[in-house]
mmCIF file of C-alpha atoms and ligand atoms in Angstrom:
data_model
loop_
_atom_site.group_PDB
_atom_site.id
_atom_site.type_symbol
_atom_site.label_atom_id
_atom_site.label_comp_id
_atom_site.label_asym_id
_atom_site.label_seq_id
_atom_site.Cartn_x
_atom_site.Cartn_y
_atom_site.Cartn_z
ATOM 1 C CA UNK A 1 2.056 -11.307 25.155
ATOM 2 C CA UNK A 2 0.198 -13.334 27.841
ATOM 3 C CA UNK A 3 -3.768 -13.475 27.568
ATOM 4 C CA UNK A 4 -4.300 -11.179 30.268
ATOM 5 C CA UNK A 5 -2.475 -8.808 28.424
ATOM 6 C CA UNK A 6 -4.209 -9.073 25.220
ATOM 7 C CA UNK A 7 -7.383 -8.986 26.436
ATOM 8 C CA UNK A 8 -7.187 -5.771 28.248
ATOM 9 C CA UNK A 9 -5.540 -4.448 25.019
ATOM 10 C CA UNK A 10 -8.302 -5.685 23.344
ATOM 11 C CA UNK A 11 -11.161 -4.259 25.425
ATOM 12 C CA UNK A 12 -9.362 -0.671 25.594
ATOM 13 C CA UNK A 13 -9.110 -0.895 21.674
ATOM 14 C CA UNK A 14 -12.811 -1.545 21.702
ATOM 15 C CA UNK A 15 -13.769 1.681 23.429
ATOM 16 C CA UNK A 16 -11.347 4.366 22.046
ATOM 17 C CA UNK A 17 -11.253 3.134 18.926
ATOM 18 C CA UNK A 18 -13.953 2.405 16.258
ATOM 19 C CA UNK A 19 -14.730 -1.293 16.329
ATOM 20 C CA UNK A 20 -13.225 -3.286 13.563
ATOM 21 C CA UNK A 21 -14.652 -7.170 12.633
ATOM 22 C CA UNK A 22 -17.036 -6.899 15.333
ATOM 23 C CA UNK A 23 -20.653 -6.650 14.890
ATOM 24 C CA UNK A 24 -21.563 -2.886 16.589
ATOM 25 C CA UNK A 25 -20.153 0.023 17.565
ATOM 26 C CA UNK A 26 -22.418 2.842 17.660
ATOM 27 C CA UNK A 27 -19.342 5.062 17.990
ATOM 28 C CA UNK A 28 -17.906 4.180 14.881
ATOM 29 C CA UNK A 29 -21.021 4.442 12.667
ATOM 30 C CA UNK A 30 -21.685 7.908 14.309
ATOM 31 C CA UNK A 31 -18.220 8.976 13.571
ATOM 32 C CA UNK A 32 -18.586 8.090 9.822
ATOM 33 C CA UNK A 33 -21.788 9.467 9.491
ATOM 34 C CA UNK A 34 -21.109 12.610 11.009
ATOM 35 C CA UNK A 35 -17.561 12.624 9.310
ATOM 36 C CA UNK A 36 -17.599 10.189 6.073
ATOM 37 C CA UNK A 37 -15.674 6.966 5.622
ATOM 38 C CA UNK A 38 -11.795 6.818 3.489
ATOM 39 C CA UNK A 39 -9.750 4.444 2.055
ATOM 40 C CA UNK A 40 -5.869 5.179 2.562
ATOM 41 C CA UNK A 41 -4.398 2.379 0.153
ATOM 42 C CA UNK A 42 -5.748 2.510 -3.417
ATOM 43 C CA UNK A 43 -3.571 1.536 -6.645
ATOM 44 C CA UNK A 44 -3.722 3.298 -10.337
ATOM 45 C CA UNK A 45 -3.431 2.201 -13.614
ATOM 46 C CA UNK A 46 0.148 4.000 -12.986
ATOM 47 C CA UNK A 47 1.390 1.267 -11.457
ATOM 48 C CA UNK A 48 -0.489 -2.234 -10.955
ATOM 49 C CA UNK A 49 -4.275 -0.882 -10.362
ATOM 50 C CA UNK A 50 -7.008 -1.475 -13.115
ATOM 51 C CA UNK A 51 -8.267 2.094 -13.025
ATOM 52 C CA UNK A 52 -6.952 5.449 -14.125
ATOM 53 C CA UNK A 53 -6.413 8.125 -11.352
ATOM 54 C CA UNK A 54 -9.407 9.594 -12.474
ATOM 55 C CA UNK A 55 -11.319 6.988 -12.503
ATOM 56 C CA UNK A 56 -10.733 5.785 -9.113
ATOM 57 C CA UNK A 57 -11.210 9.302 -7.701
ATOM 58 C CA UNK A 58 -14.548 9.145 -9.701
ATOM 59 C CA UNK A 59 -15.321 5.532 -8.189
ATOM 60 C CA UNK A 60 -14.422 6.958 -4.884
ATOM 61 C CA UNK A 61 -16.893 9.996 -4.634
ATOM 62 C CA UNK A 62 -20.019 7.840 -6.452
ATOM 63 C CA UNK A 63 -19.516 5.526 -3.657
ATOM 64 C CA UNK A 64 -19.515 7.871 -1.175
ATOM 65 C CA UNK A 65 -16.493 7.986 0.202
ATOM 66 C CA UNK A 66 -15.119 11.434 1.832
ATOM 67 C CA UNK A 67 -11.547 11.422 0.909
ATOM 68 C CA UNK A 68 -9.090 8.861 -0.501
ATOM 69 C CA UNK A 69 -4.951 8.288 -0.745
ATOM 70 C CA UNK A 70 -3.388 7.413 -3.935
ATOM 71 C CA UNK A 71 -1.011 5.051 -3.412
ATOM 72 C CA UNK A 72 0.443 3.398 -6.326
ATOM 73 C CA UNK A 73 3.985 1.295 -6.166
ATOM 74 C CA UNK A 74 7.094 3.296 -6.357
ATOM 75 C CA UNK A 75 5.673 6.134 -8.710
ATOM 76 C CA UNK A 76 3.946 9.440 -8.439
ATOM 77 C CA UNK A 77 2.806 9.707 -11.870
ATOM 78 C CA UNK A 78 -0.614 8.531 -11.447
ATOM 79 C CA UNK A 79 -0.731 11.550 -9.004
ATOM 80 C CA UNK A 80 -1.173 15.250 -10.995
ATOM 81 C CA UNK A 81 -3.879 13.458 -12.662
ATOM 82 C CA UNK A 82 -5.710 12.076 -9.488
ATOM 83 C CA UNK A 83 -5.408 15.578 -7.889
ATOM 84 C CA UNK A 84 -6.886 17.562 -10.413
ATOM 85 C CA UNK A 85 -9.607 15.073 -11.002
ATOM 86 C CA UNK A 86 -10.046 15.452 -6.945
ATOM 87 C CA UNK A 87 -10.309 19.333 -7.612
ATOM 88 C CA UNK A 88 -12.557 19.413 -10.195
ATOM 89 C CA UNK A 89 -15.357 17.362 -8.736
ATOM 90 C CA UNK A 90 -14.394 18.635 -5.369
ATOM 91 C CA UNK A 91 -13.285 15.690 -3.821
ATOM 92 C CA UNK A 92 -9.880 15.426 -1.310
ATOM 93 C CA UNK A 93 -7.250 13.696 -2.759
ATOM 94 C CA UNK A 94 -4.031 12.678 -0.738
ATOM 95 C CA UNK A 95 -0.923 12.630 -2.913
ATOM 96 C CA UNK A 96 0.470 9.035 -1.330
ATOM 97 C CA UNK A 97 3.393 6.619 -2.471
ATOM 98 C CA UNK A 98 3.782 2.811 -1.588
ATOM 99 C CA UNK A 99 7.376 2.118 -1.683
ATOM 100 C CA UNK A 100 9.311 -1.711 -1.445
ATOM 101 C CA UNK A 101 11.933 -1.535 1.054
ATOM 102 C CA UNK A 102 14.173 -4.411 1.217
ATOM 103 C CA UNK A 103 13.257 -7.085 3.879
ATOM 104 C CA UNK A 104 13.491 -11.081 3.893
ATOM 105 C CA UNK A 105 11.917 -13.288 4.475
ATOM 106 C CA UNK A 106 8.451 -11.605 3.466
ATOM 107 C CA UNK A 107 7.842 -7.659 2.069
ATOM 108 C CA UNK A 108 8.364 -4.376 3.769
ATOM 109 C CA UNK A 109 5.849 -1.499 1.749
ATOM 110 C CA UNK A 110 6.135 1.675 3.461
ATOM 111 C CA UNK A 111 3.333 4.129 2.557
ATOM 112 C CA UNK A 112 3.853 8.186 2.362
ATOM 113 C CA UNK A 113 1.429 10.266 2.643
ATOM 114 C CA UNK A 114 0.498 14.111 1.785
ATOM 115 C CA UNK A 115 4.373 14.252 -0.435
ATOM 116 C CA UNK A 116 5.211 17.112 -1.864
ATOM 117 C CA UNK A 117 5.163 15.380 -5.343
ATOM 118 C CA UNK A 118 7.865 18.039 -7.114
ATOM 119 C CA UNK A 119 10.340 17.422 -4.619
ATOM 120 C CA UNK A 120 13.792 16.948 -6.110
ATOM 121 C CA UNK A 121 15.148 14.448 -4.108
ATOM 122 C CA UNK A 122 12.121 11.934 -4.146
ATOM 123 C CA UNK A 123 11.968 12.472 -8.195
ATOM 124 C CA UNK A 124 15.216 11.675 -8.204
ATOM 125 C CA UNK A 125 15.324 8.393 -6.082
ATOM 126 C CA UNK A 126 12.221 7.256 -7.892
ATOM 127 C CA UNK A 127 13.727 7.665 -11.151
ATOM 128 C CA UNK A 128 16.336 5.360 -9.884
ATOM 129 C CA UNK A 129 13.976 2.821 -8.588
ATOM 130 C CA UNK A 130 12.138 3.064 -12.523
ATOM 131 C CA UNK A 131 15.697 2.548 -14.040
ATOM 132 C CA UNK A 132 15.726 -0.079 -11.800
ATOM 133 C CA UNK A 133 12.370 -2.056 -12.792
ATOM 134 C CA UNK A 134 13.349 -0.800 -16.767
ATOM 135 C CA UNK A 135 16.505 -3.398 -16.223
ATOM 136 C CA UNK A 136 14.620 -6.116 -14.405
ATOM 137 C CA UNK A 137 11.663 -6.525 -16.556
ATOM 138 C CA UNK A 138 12.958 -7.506 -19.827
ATOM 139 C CA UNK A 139 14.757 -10.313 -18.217
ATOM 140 C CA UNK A 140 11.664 -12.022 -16.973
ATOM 141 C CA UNK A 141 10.931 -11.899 -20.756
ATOM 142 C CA UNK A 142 13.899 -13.989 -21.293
ATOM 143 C CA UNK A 143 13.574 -16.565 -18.524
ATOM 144 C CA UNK A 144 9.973 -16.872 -19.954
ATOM 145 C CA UNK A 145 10.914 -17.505 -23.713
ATOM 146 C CA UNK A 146 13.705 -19.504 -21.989
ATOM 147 C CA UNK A 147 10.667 -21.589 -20.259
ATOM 148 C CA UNK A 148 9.162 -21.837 -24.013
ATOM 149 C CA UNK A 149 6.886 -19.139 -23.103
ATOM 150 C CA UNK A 150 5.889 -17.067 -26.125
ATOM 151 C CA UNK A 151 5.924 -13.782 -24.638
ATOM 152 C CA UNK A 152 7.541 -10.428 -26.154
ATOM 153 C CA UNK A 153 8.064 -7.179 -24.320
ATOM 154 C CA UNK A 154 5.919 -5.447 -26.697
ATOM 155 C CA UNK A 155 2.913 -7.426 -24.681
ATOM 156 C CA UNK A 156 3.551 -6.418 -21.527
ATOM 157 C CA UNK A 157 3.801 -2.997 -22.469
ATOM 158 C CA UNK A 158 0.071 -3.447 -23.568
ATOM 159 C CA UNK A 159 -1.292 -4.690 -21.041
ATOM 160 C CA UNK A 160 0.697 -1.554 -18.758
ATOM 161 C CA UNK A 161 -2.018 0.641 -20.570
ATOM 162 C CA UNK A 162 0.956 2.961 -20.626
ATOM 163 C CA UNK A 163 1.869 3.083 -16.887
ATOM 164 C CA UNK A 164 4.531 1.514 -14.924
ATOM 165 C CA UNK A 165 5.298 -1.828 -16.047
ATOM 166 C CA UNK A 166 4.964 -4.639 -13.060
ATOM 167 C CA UNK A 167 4.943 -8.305 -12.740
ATOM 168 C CA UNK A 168 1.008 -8.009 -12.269
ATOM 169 C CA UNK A 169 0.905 -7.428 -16.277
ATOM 170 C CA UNK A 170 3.057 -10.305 -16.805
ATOM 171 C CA UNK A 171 0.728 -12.600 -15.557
ATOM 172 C CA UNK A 172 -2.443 -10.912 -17.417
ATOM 173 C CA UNK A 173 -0.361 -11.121 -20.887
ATOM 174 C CA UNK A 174 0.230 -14.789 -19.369
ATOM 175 C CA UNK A 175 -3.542 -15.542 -18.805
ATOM 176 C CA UNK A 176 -4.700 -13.904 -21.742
ATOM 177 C CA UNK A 177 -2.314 -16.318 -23.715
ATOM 178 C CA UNK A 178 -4.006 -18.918 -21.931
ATOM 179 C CA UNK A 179 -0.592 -20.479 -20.759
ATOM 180 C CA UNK A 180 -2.203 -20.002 -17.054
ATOM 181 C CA UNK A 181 -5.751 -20.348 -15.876
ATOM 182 C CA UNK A 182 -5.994 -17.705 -13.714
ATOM 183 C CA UNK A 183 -3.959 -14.506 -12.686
ATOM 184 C CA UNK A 184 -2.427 -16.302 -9.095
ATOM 185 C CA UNK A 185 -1.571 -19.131 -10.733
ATOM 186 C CA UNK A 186 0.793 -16.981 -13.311
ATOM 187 C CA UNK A 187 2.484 -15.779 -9.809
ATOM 188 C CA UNK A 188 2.611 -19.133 -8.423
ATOM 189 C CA UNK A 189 4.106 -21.220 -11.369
ATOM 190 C CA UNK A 190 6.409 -18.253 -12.776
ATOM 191 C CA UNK A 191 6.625 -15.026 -11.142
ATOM 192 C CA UNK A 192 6.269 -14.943 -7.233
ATOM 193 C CA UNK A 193 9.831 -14.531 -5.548
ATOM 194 C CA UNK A 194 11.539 -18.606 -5.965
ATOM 195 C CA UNK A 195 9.510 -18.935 -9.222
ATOM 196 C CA UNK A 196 11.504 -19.728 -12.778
ATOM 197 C CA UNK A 197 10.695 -16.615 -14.069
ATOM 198 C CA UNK A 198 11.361 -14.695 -10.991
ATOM 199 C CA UNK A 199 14.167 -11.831 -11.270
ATOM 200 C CA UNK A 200 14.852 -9.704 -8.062
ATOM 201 C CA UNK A 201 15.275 -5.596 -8.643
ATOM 202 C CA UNK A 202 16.907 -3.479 -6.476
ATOM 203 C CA UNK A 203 15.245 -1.955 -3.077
ATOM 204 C CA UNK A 204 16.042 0.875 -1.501
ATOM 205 C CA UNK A 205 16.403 0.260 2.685
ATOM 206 C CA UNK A 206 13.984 0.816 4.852
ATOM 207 C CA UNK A 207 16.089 3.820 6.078
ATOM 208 C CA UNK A 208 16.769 5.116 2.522
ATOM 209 C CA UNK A 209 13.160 5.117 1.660
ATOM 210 C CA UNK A 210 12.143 6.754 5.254
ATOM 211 C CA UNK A 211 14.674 9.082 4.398
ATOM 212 C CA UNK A 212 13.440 10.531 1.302
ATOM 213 C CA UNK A 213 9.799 10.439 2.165
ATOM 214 C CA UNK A 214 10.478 12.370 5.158
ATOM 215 C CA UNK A 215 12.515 14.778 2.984
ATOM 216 C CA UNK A 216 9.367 15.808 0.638
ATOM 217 C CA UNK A 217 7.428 16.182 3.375
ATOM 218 C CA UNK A 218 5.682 13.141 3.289
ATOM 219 C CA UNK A 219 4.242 11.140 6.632
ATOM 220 C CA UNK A 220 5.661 7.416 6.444
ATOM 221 C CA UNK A 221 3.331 4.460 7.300
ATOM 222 C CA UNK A 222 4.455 0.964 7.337
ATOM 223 C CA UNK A 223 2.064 -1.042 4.890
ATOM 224 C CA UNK A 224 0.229 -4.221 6.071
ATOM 225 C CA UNK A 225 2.728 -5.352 8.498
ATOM 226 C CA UNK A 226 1.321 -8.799 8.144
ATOM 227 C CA UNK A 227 3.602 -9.469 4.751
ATOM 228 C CA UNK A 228 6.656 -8.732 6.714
ATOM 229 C CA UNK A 229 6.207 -12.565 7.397
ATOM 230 C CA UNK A 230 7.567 -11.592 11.183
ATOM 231 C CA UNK A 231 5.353 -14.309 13.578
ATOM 232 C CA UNK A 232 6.763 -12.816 17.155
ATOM 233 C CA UNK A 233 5.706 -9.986 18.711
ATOM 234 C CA UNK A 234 8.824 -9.064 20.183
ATOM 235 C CA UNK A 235 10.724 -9.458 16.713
ATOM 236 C CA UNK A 236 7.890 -7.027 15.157
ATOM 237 C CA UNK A 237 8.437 -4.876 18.162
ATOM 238 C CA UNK A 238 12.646 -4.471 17.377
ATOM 239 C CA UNK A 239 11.790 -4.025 13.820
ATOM 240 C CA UNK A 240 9.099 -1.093 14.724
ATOM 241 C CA UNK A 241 11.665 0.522 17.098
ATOM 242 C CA UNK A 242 14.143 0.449 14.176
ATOM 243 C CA UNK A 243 12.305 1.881 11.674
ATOM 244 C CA UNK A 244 10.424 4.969 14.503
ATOM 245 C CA UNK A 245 14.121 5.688 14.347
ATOM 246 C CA UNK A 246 14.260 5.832 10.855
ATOM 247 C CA UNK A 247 11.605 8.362 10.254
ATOM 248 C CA UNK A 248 8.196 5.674 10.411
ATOM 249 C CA UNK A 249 5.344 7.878 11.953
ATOM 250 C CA UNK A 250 2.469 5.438 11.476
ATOM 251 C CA UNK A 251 1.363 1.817 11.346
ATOM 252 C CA UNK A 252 -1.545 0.339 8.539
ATOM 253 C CA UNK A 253 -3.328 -1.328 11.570
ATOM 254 C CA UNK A 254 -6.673 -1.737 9.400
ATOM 255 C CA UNK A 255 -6.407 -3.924 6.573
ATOM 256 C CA UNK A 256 -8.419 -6.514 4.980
ATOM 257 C CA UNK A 257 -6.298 -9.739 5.420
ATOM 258 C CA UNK A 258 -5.580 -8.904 9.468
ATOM 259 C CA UNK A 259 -7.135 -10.239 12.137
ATOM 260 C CA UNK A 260 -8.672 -8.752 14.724
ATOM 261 C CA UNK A 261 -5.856 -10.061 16.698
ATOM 262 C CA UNK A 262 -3.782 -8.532 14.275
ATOM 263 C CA UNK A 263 -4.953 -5.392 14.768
ATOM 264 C CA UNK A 264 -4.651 -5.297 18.637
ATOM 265 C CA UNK A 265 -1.286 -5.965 18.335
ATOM 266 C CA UNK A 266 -0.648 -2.866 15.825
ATOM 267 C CA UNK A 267 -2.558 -0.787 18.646
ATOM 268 C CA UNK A 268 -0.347 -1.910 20.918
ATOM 269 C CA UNK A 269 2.108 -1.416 18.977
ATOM 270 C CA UNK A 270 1.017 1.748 18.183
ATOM 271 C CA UNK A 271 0.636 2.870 21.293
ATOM 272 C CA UNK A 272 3.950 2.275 22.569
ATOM 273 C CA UNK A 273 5.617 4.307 20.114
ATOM 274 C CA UNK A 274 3.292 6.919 19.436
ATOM 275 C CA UNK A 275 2.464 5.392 15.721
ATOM 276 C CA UNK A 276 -0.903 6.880 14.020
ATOM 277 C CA UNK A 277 -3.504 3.951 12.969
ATOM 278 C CA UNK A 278 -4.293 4.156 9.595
ATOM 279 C CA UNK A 279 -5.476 1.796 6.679
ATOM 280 C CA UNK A 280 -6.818 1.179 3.326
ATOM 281 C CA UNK A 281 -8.009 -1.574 1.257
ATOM 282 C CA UNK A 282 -4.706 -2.064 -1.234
ATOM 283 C CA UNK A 283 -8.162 -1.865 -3.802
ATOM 284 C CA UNK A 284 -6.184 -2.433 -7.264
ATOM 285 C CA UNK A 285 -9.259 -2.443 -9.507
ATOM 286 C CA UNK A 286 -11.903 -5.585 -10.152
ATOM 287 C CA UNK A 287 -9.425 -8.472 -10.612
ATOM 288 C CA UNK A 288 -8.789 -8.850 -6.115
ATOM 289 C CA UNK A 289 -12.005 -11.197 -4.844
ATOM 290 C CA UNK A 290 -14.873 -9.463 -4.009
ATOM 291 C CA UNK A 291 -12.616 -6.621 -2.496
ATOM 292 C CA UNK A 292 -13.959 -3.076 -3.244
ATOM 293 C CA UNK A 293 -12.531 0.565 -2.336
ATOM 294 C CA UNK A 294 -13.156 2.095 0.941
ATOM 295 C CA UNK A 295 -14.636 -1.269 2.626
ATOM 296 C CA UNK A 296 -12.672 -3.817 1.776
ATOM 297 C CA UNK A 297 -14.647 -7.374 1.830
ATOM 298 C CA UNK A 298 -17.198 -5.770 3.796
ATOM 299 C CA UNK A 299 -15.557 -4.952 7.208
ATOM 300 C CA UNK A 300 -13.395 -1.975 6.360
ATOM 301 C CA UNK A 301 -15.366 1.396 7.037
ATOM 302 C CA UNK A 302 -12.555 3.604 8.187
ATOM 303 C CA UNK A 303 -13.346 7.141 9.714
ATOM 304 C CA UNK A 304 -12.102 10.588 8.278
ATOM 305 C CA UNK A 305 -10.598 11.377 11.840
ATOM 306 C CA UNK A 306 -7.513 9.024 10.880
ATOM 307 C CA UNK A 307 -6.942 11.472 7.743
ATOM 308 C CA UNK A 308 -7.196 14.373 10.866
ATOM 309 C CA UNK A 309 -4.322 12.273 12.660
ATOM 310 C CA UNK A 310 -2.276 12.059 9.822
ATOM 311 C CA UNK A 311 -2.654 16.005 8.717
ATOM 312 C CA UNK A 312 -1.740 17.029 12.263
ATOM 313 C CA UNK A 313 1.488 14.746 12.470
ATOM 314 C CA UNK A 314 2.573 16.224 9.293
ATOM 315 C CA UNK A 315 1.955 19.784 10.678
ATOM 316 C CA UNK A 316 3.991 18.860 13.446
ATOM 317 C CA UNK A 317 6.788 17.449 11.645
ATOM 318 C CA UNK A 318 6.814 20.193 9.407
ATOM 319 C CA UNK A 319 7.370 22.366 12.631
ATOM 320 C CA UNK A 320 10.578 20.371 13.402
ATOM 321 C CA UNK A 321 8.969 18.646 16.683
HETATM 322 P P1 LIG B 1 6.505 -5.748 -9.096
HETATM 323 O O1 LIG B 1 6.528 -4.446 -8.332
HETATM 324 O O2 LIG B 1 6.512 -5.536 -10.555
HETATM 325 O O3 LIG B 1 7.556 -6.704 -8.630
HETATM 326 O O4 LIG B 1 5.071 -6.422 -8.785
HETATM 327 C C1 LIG B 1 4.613 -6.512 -7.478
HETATM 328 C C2 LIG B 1 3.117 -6.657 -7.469
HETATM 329 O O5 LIG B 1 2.780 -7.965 -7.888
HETATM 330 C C3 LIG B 1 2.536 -6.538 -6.069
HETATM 331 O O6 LIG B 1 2.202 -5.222 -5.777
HETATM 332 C C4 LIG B 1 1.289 -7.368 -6.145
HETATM 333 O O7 LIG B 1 0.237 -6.616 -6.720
HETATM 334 C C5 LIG B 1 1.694 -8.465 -7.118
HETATM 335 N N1 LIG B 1 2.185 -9.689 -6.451
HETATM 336 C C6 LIG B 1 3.412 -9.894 -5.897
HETATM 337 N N2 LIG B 1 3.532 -11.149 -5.414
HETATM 338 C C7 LIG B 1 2.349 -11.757 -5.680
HETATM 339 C C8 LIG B 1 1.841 -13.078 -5.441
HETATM 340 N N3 LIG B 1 2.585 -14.033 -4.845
HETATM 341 N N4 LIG B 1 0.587 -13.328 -5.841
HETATM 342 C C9 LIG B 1 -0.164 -12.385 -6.466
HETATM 343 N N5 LIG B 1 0.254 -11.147 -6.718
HETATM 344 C C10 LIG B 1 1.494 -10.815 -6.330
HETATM 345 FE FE1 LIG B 2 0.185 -4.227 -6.418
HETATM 346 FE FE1 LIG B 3 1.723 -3.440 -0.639
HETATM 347 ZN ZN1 LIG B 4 -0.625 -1.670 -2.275
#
């Protein structure tokens, strides 16, 4: 995109949309005054997060907040807890999902939103994906002890608190043994994707997991586009075409690691293709620097008018158009 380009893109951004990074918009504060402020991305102690469901729905409404999404990685169970929580301190809950599609070189998470959480077919592809992460995790066990770590399965399970078992409660067993001296470094020396103790697990497609979010009813958002580790615009722009195709109805523009650059580009993105703006923080409890629900590192205020957007594509979706 030449300069021209982006900064007329940039300046239109500015003036329909709430300001993001940038000092004042009078706009935006009115609209989350009048309206309330969300937070679209939030994790559980059902999968990685540090928090029960009820606890961050708790967290949520004491900090003012006017509605949030649960969002945990590749499960649902976190969410018939997070939803009745939501209704009995009368507080809106979304019922969300953050699913790992298979992508290289970075990460493809694609987010659905407002899922019809008994659905048949999703319970049954998430099962799989569970059976899946059930195979994987006991071998990073092995390479571990096979690394002279002295780590049993029994640990990990621990440190779960009873949820979903991920690679983020490796590396607390791993700090708490004191074998690393902080939480990144356990990713960096044994568990990030090249690492020793690294085993891959299978991924559904992008198209697969469109598929099935679409089929409970769910609206599909591609997570934090930055992790696709795509630098081009044009190859982001084939890869956003592909996956509109595939069912994708939305874009997570606003997000505290992009740029204000960043986010242009999503708009224009966005734009193009008729993609809702959302975001969220990807809050996962206390251990993530200084980042806290519903404003990120400081910058994030997002307005309850993107949680209108997403209702209204769903309603139209659900009406076949
Ligand atoms: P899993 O789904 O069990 O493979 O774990 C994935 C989770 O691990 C992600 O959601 C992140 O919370 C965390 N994670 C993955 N890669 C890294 C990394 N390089 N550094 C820190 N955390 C990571
Ligand atoms: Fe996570
Ligand atoms: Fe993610
Ligand atoms: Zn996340």
């Amino acid at each position: 995109m030449g300069g021209e380009g982006l900064t007329l893109c940039r300046a239109s951004f500015i003036k329909i949309e709430f300001n993001y990074k940038s000092s004042i918009s009078i706009s935006k504060w009115v609209e989350i005054i009048i309206m309330g402020y969300i937070d679209l991305h939030l994790h559980t102690t059902a999968s990685d997060g540090v928090l029960s469901p009820s606890e961050v729905v708790r967290y949520a409404k004491a900090k003012g907040l006017q509605a949030i999404a649960i969002t945990d990685h590749d499960t649902i169970e976190g969410l018939e807890e997070g939803l009745s929580e939501g209704q009995r301190i009368g507080f809106e809950v979304i019922p969300g999902i953050e699913i790992s599609a298979e992508h290289s070189p970075g990460s493809m998470h694609i987010l659905g939103y407002f899922l019809d959480i008994h659905h048949p077919f999703l319970n049954e592809r998430l099962g799989y994906l569970q059976k899946a992460r059930a195979e994987r995790n006991p071998k990073i066990v092995q390479k571990l002890n096979q690394l002279g770590i002295d780590i049993n399965f029994d640990e990990v399970l621990k440190a779960s608190g009873g949820g979903q078992v991920g690679r983020p409660h490796f590396a607390n067993v791993l700090l708490e043994k004191k074998v690393v001296r902080s939480f990144q470094e356990a990713f960096d020396r044994f568990l990030k994707k090249g690492a020793p103790a690294y085993v891959d697990k299978f991924r559904f497609t992008s198209k697969e997991a469109l598929h099935f979010i679409n089929e409970a009813k769910g609206v599909a958002v591609l997570a934090h586009p930055k992790t696709l580790g795509i630098n081009g615009y044009s190859e982001l722009e084939k890869l956003i075409l592909q996956l509109v195709e595939e069912g994708l109805k939305g874009i997570e523009a606003y997000y505290p690691e992009h740029s204000s650059s960043e986010v242009a580009q999503y708009k224009t993105l966005a734009d193009r293709y008729g993609l809702l703006m959302t975001g969220g923080t990807d809050y996962h409890g206390m251990e993530k620097n200084g980042l806290d629900i519903g404003v990120g590192r400081g910058e994030m205020k997002l307005p309850y008018s993107i949680v209108e957007n997403l209702k209204a594509v769903r309603s139209r979706s659900l009406l076949g158009r």
